[in-house]
Short mmCIF file of C-alpha atoms in Angstrom, two decimals:
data_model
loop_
_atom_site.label_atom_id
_atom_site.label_comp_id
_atom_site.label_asym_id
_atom_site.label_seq_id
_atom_site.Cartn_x
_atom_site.Cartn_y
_atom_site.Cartn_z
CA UNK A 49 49.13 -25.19 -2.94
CA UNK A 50 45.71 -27.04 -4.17
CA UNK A 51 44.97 -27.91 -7.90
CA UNK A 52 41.61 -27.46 -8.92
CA UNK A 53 40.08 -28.82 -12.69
CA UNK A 54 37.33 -26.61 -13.92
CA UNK A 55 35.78 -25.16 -17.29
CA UNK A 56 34.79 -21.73 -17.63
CA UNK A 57 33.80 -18.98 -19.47
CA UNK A 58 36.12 -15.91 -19.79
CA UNK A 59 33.81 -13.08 -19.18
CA UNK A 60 37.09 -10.10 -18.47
CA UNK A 61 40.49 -9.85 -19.55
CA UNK A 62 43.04 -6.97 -17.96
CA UNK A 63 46.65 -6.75 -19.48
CA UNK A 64 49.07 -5.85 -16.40
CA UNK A 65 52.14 -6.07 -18.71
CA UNK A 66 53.42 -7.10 -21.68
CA UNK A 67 53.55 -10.81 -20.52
CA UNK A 68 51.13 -10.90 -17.32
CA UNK A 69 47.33 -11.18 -17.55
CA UNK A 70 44.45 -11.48 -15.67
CA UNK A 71 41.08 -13.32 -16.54
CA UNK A 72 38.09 -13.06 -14.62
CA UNK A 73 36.35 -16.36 -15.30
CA UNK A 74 32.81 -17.54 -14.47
CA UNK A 75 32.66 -21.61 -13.43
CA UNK A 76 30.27 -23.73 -12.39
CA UNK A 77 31.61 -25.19 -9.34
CA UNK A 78 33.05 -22.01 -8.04
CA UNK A 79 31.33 -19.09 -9.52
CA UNK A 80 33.28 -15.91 -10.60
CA UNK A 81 37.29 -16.14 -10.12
CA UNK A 82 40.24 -14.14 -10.80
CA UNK A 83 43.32 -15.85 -12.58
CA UNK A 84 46.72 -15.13 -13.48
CA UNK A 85 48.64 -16.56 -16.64
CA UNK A 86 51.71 -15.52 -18.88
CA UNK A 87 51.62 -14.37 -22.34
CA UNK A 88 53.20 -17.55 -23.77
CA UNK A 89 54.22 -17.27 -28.20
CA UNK A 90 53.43 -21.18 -28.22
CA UNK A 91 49.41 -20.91 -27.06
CA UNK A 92 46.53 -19.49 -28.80
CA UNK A 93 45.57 -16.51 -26.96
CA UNK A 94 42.58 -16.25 -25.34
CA UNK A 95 39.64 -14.07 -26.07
CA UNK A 96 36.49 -12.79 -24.56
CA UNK A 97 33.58 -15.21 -24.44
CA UNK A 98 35.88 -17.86 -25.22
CA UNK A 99 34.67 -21.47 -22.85
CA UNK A 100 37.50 -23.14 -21.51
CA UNK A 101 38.68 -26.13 -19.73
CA UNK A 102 41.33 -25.79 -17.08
CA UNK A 103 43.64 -26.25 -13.89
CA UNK A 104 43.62 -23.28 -11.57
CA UNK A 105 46.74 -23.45 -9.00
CA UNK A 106 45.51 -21.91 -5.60
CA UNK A 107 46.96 -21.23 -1.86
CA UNK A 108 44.99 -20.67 0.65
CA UNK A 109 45.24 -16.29 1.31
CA UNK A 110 45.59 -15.49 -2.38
CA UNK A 111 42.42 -14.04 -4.16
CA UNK A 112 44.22 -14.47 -7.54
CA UNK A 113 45.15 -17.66 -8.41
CA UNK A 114 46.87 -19.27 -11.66
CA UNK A 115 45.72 -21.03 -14.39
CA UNK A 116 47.64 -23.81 -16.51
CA UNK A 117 46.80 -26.62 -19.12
CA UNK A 118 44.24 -24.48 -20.60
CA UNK A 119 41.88 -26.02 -23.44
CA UNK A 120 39.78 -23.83 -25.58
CA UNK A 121 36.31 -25.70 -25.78
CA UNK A 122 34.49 -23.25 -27.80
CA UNK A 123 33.92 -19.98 -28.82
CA UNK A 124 31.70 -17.50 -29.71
CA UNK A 125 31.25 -17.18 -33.69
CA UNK A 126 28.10 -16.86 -34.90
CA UNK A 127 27.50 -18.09 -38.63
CA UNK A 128 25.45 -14.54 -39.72
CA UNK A 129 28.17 -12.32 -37.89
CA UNK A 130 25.74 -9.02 -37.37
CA UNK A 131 27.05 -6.60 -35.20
CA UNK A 132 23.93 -6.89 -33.03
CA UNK A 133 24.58 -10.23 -32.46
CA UNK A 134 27.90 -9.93 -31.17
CA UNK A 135 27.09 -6.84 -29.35
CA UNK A 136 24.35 -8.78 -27.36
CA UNK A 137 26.73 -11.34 -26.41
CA UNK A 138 28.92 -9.35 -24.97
CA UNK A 139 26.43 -7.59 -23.03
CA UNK A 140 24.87 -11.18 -22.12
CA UNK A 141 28.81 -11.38 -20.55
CA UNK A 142 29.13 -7.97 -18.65
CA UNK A 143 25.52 -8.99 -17.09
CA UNK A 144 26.93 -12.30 -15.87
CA UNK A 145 30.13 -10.30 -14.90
CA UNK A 146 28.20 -7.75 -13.17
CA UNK A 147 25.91 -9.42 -11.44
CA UNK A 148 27.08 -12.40 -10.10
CA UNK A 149 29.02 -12.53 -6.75
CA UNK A 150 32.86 -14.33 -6.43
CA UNK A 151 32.53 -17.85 -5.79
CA UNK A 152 29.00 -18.04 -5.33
CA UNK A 153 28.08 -21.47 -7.82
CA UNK A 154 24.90 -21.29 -10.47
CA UNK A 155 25.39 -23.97 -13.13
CA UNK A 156 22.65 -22.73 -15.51
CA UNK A 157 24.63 -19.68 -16.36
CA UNK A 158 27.80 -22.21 -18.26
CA UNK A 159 24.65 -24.24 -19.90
CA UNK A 160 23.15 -20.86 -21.03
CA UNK A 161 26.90 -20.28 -22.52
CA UNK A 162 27.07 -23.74 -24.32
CA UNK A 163 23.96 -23.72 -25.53
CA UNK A 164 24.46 -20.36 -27.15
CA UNK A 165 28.13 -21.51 -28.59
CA UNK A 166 26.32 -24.40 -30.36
CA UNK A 167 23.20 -22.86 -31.80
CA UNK A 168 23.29 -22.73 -35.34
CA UNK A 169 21.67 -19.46 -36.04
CA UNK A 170 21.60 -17.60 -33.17
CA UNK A 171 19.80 -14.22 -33.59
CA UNK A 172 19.54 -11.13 -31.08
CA UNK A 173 16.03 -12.26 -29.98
CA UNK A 174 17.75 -15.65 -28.80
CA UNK A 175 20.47 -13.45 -27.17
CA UNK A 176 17.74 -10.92 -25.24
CA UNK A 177 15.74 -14.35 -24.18
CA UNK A 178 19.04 -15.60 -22.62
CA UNK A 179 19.89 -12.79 -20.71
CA UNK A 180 16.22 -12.89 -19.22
CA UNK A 181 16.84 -16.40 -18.46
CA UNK A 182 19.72 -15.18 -16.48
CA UNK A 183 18.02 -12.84 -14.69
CA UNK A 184 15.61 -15.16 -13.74
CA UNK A 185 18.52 -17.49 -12.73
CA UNK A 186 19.63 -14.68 -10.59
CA UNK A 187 16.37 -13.95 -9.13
CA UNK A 188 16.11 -10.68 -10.53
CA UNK A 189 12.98 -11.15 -13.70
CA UNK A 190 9.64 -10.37 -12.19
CA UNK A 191 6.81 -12.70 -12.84
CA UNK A 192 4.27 -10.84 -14.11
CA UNK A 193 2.79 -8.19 -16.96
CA UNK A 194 0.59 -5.75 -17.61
CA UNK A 195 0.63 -6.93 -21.27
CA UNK A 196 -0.83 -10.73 -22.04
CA UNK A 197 1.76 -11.56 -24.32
CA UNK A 198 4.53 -10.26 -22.59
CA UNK A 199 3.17 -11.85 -19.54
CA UNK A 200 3.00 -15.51 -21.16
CA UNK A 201 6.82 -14.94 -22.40
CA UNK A 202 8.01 -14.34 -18.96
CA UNK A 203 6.46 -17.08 -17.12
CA UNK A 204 7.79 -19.52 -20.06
CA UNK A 205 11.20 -18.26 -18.99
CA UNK A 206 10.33 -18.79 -16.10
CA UNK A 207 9.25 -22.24 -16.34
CA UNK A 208 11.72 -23.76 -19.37
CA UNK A 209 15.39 -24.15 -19.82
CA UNK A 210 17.12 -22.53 -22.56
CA UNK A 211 16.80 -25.42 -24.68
CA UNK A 212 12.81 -24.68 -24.82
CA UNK A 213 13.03 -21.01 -24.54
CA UNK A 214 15.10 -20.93 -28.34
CA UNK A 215 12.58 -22.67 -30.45
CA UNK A 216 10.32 -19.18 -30.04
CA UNK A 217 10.30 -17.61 -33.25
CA UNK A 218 10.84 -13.97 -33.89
CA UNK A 219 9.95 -11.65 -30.81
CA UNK A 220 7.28 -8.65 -32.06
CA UNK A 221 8.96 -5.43 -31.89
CA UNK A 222 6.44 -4.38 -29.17
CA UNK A 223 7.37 -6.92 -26.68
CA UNK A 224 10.70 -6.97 -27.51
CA UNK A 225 10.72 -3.13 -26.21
CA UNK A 226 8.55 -4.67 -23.24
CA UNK A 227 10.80 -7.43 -22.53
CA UNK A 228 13.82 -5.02 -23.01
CA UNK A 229 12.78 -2.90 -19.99
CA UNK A 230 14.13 -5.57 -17.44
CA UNK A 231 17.42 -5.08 -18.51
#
């Protein structure tokens, strides 16, 4: 049995019985895992979207492993609590769910996470850039644009980190519907 220390976001939860349940959880140093845990009356619960700090307990031929000593670092709770907000985080989740392999590492996916827990006022445009940010993190964004605009927005995802790519203002509705396309 090896004991790991890692921090995570929990991107899936499945309820096998009244007491079992498993998370799948993203983490930097070793991508998208599976873990077990019981329902315990004397933790918080954990939630969706929730970033966490904790000790998975492995053996070497198991594909589900446990969890323990489990620290809730943040979550997701946006100060203007619009459904479209919310809604675009979660799809921001399936996406990184989806579309990233088990075990395969990208640390820019957790900063994206962080970053997004600890904006102030995070709006859906912030939300829609992130998820192209992740798509350019997973290779999948194209470069280039028929429109000008649209064109300059993708290459400074491209280019900047998350950090950068927030302090654009409001997107224009037509190349938000451009931008929108690519997901």
């Amino acid at each position: 049995m090896l004991i790991f220390k890692s921090s995570g976001i929990i991107l899936k939860i499945h309820k096998v019985n009244e007491k079992d349940f498993l998370y799948t959880i993203f983490t930097q140093e070793y991508g998208k895992i599976i873990c077990q845990k019981k329902y315990s009356k004397t933790e918080k619960s954990l939630d969706i979207g929730y970033l966490i700090q904790f000790e998975i307990e492995t053996k070497e031929d198991k594909k589900i492993h446990k969890m323990r000593n489990i620290k809730i670092l943040s979550d997701f709770s946006p100060t203007n609590k619009r459904f479209d907000v919310l809604n675009n985080y979660l799809e921001l989740l399936a996406m990184i769910h989806q579309n990233t392999p088990e075990w395969v590492q990208a640390y820019w996916i957790i900063d994206i996470i962080e970053f997004i827990h600890k904006y102030e006022n995070i709006t859906a445009d912030k939300i829609l850039l992130s998820k192209l940010k992740l798509l350019h993190i997973l290779g999948t964004l194209p470069y280039e644009h028929t429109n000008e605009t649209t064109n300059k927005v993708l290459k400074f995802i491209h280019t900047k980190p998350v950090s950068e790519i927030f302090k654009l203002g409001t997107i224009p509705e037509d190349i938000k519907k451009d931008l929108e396309v690519f997901l």
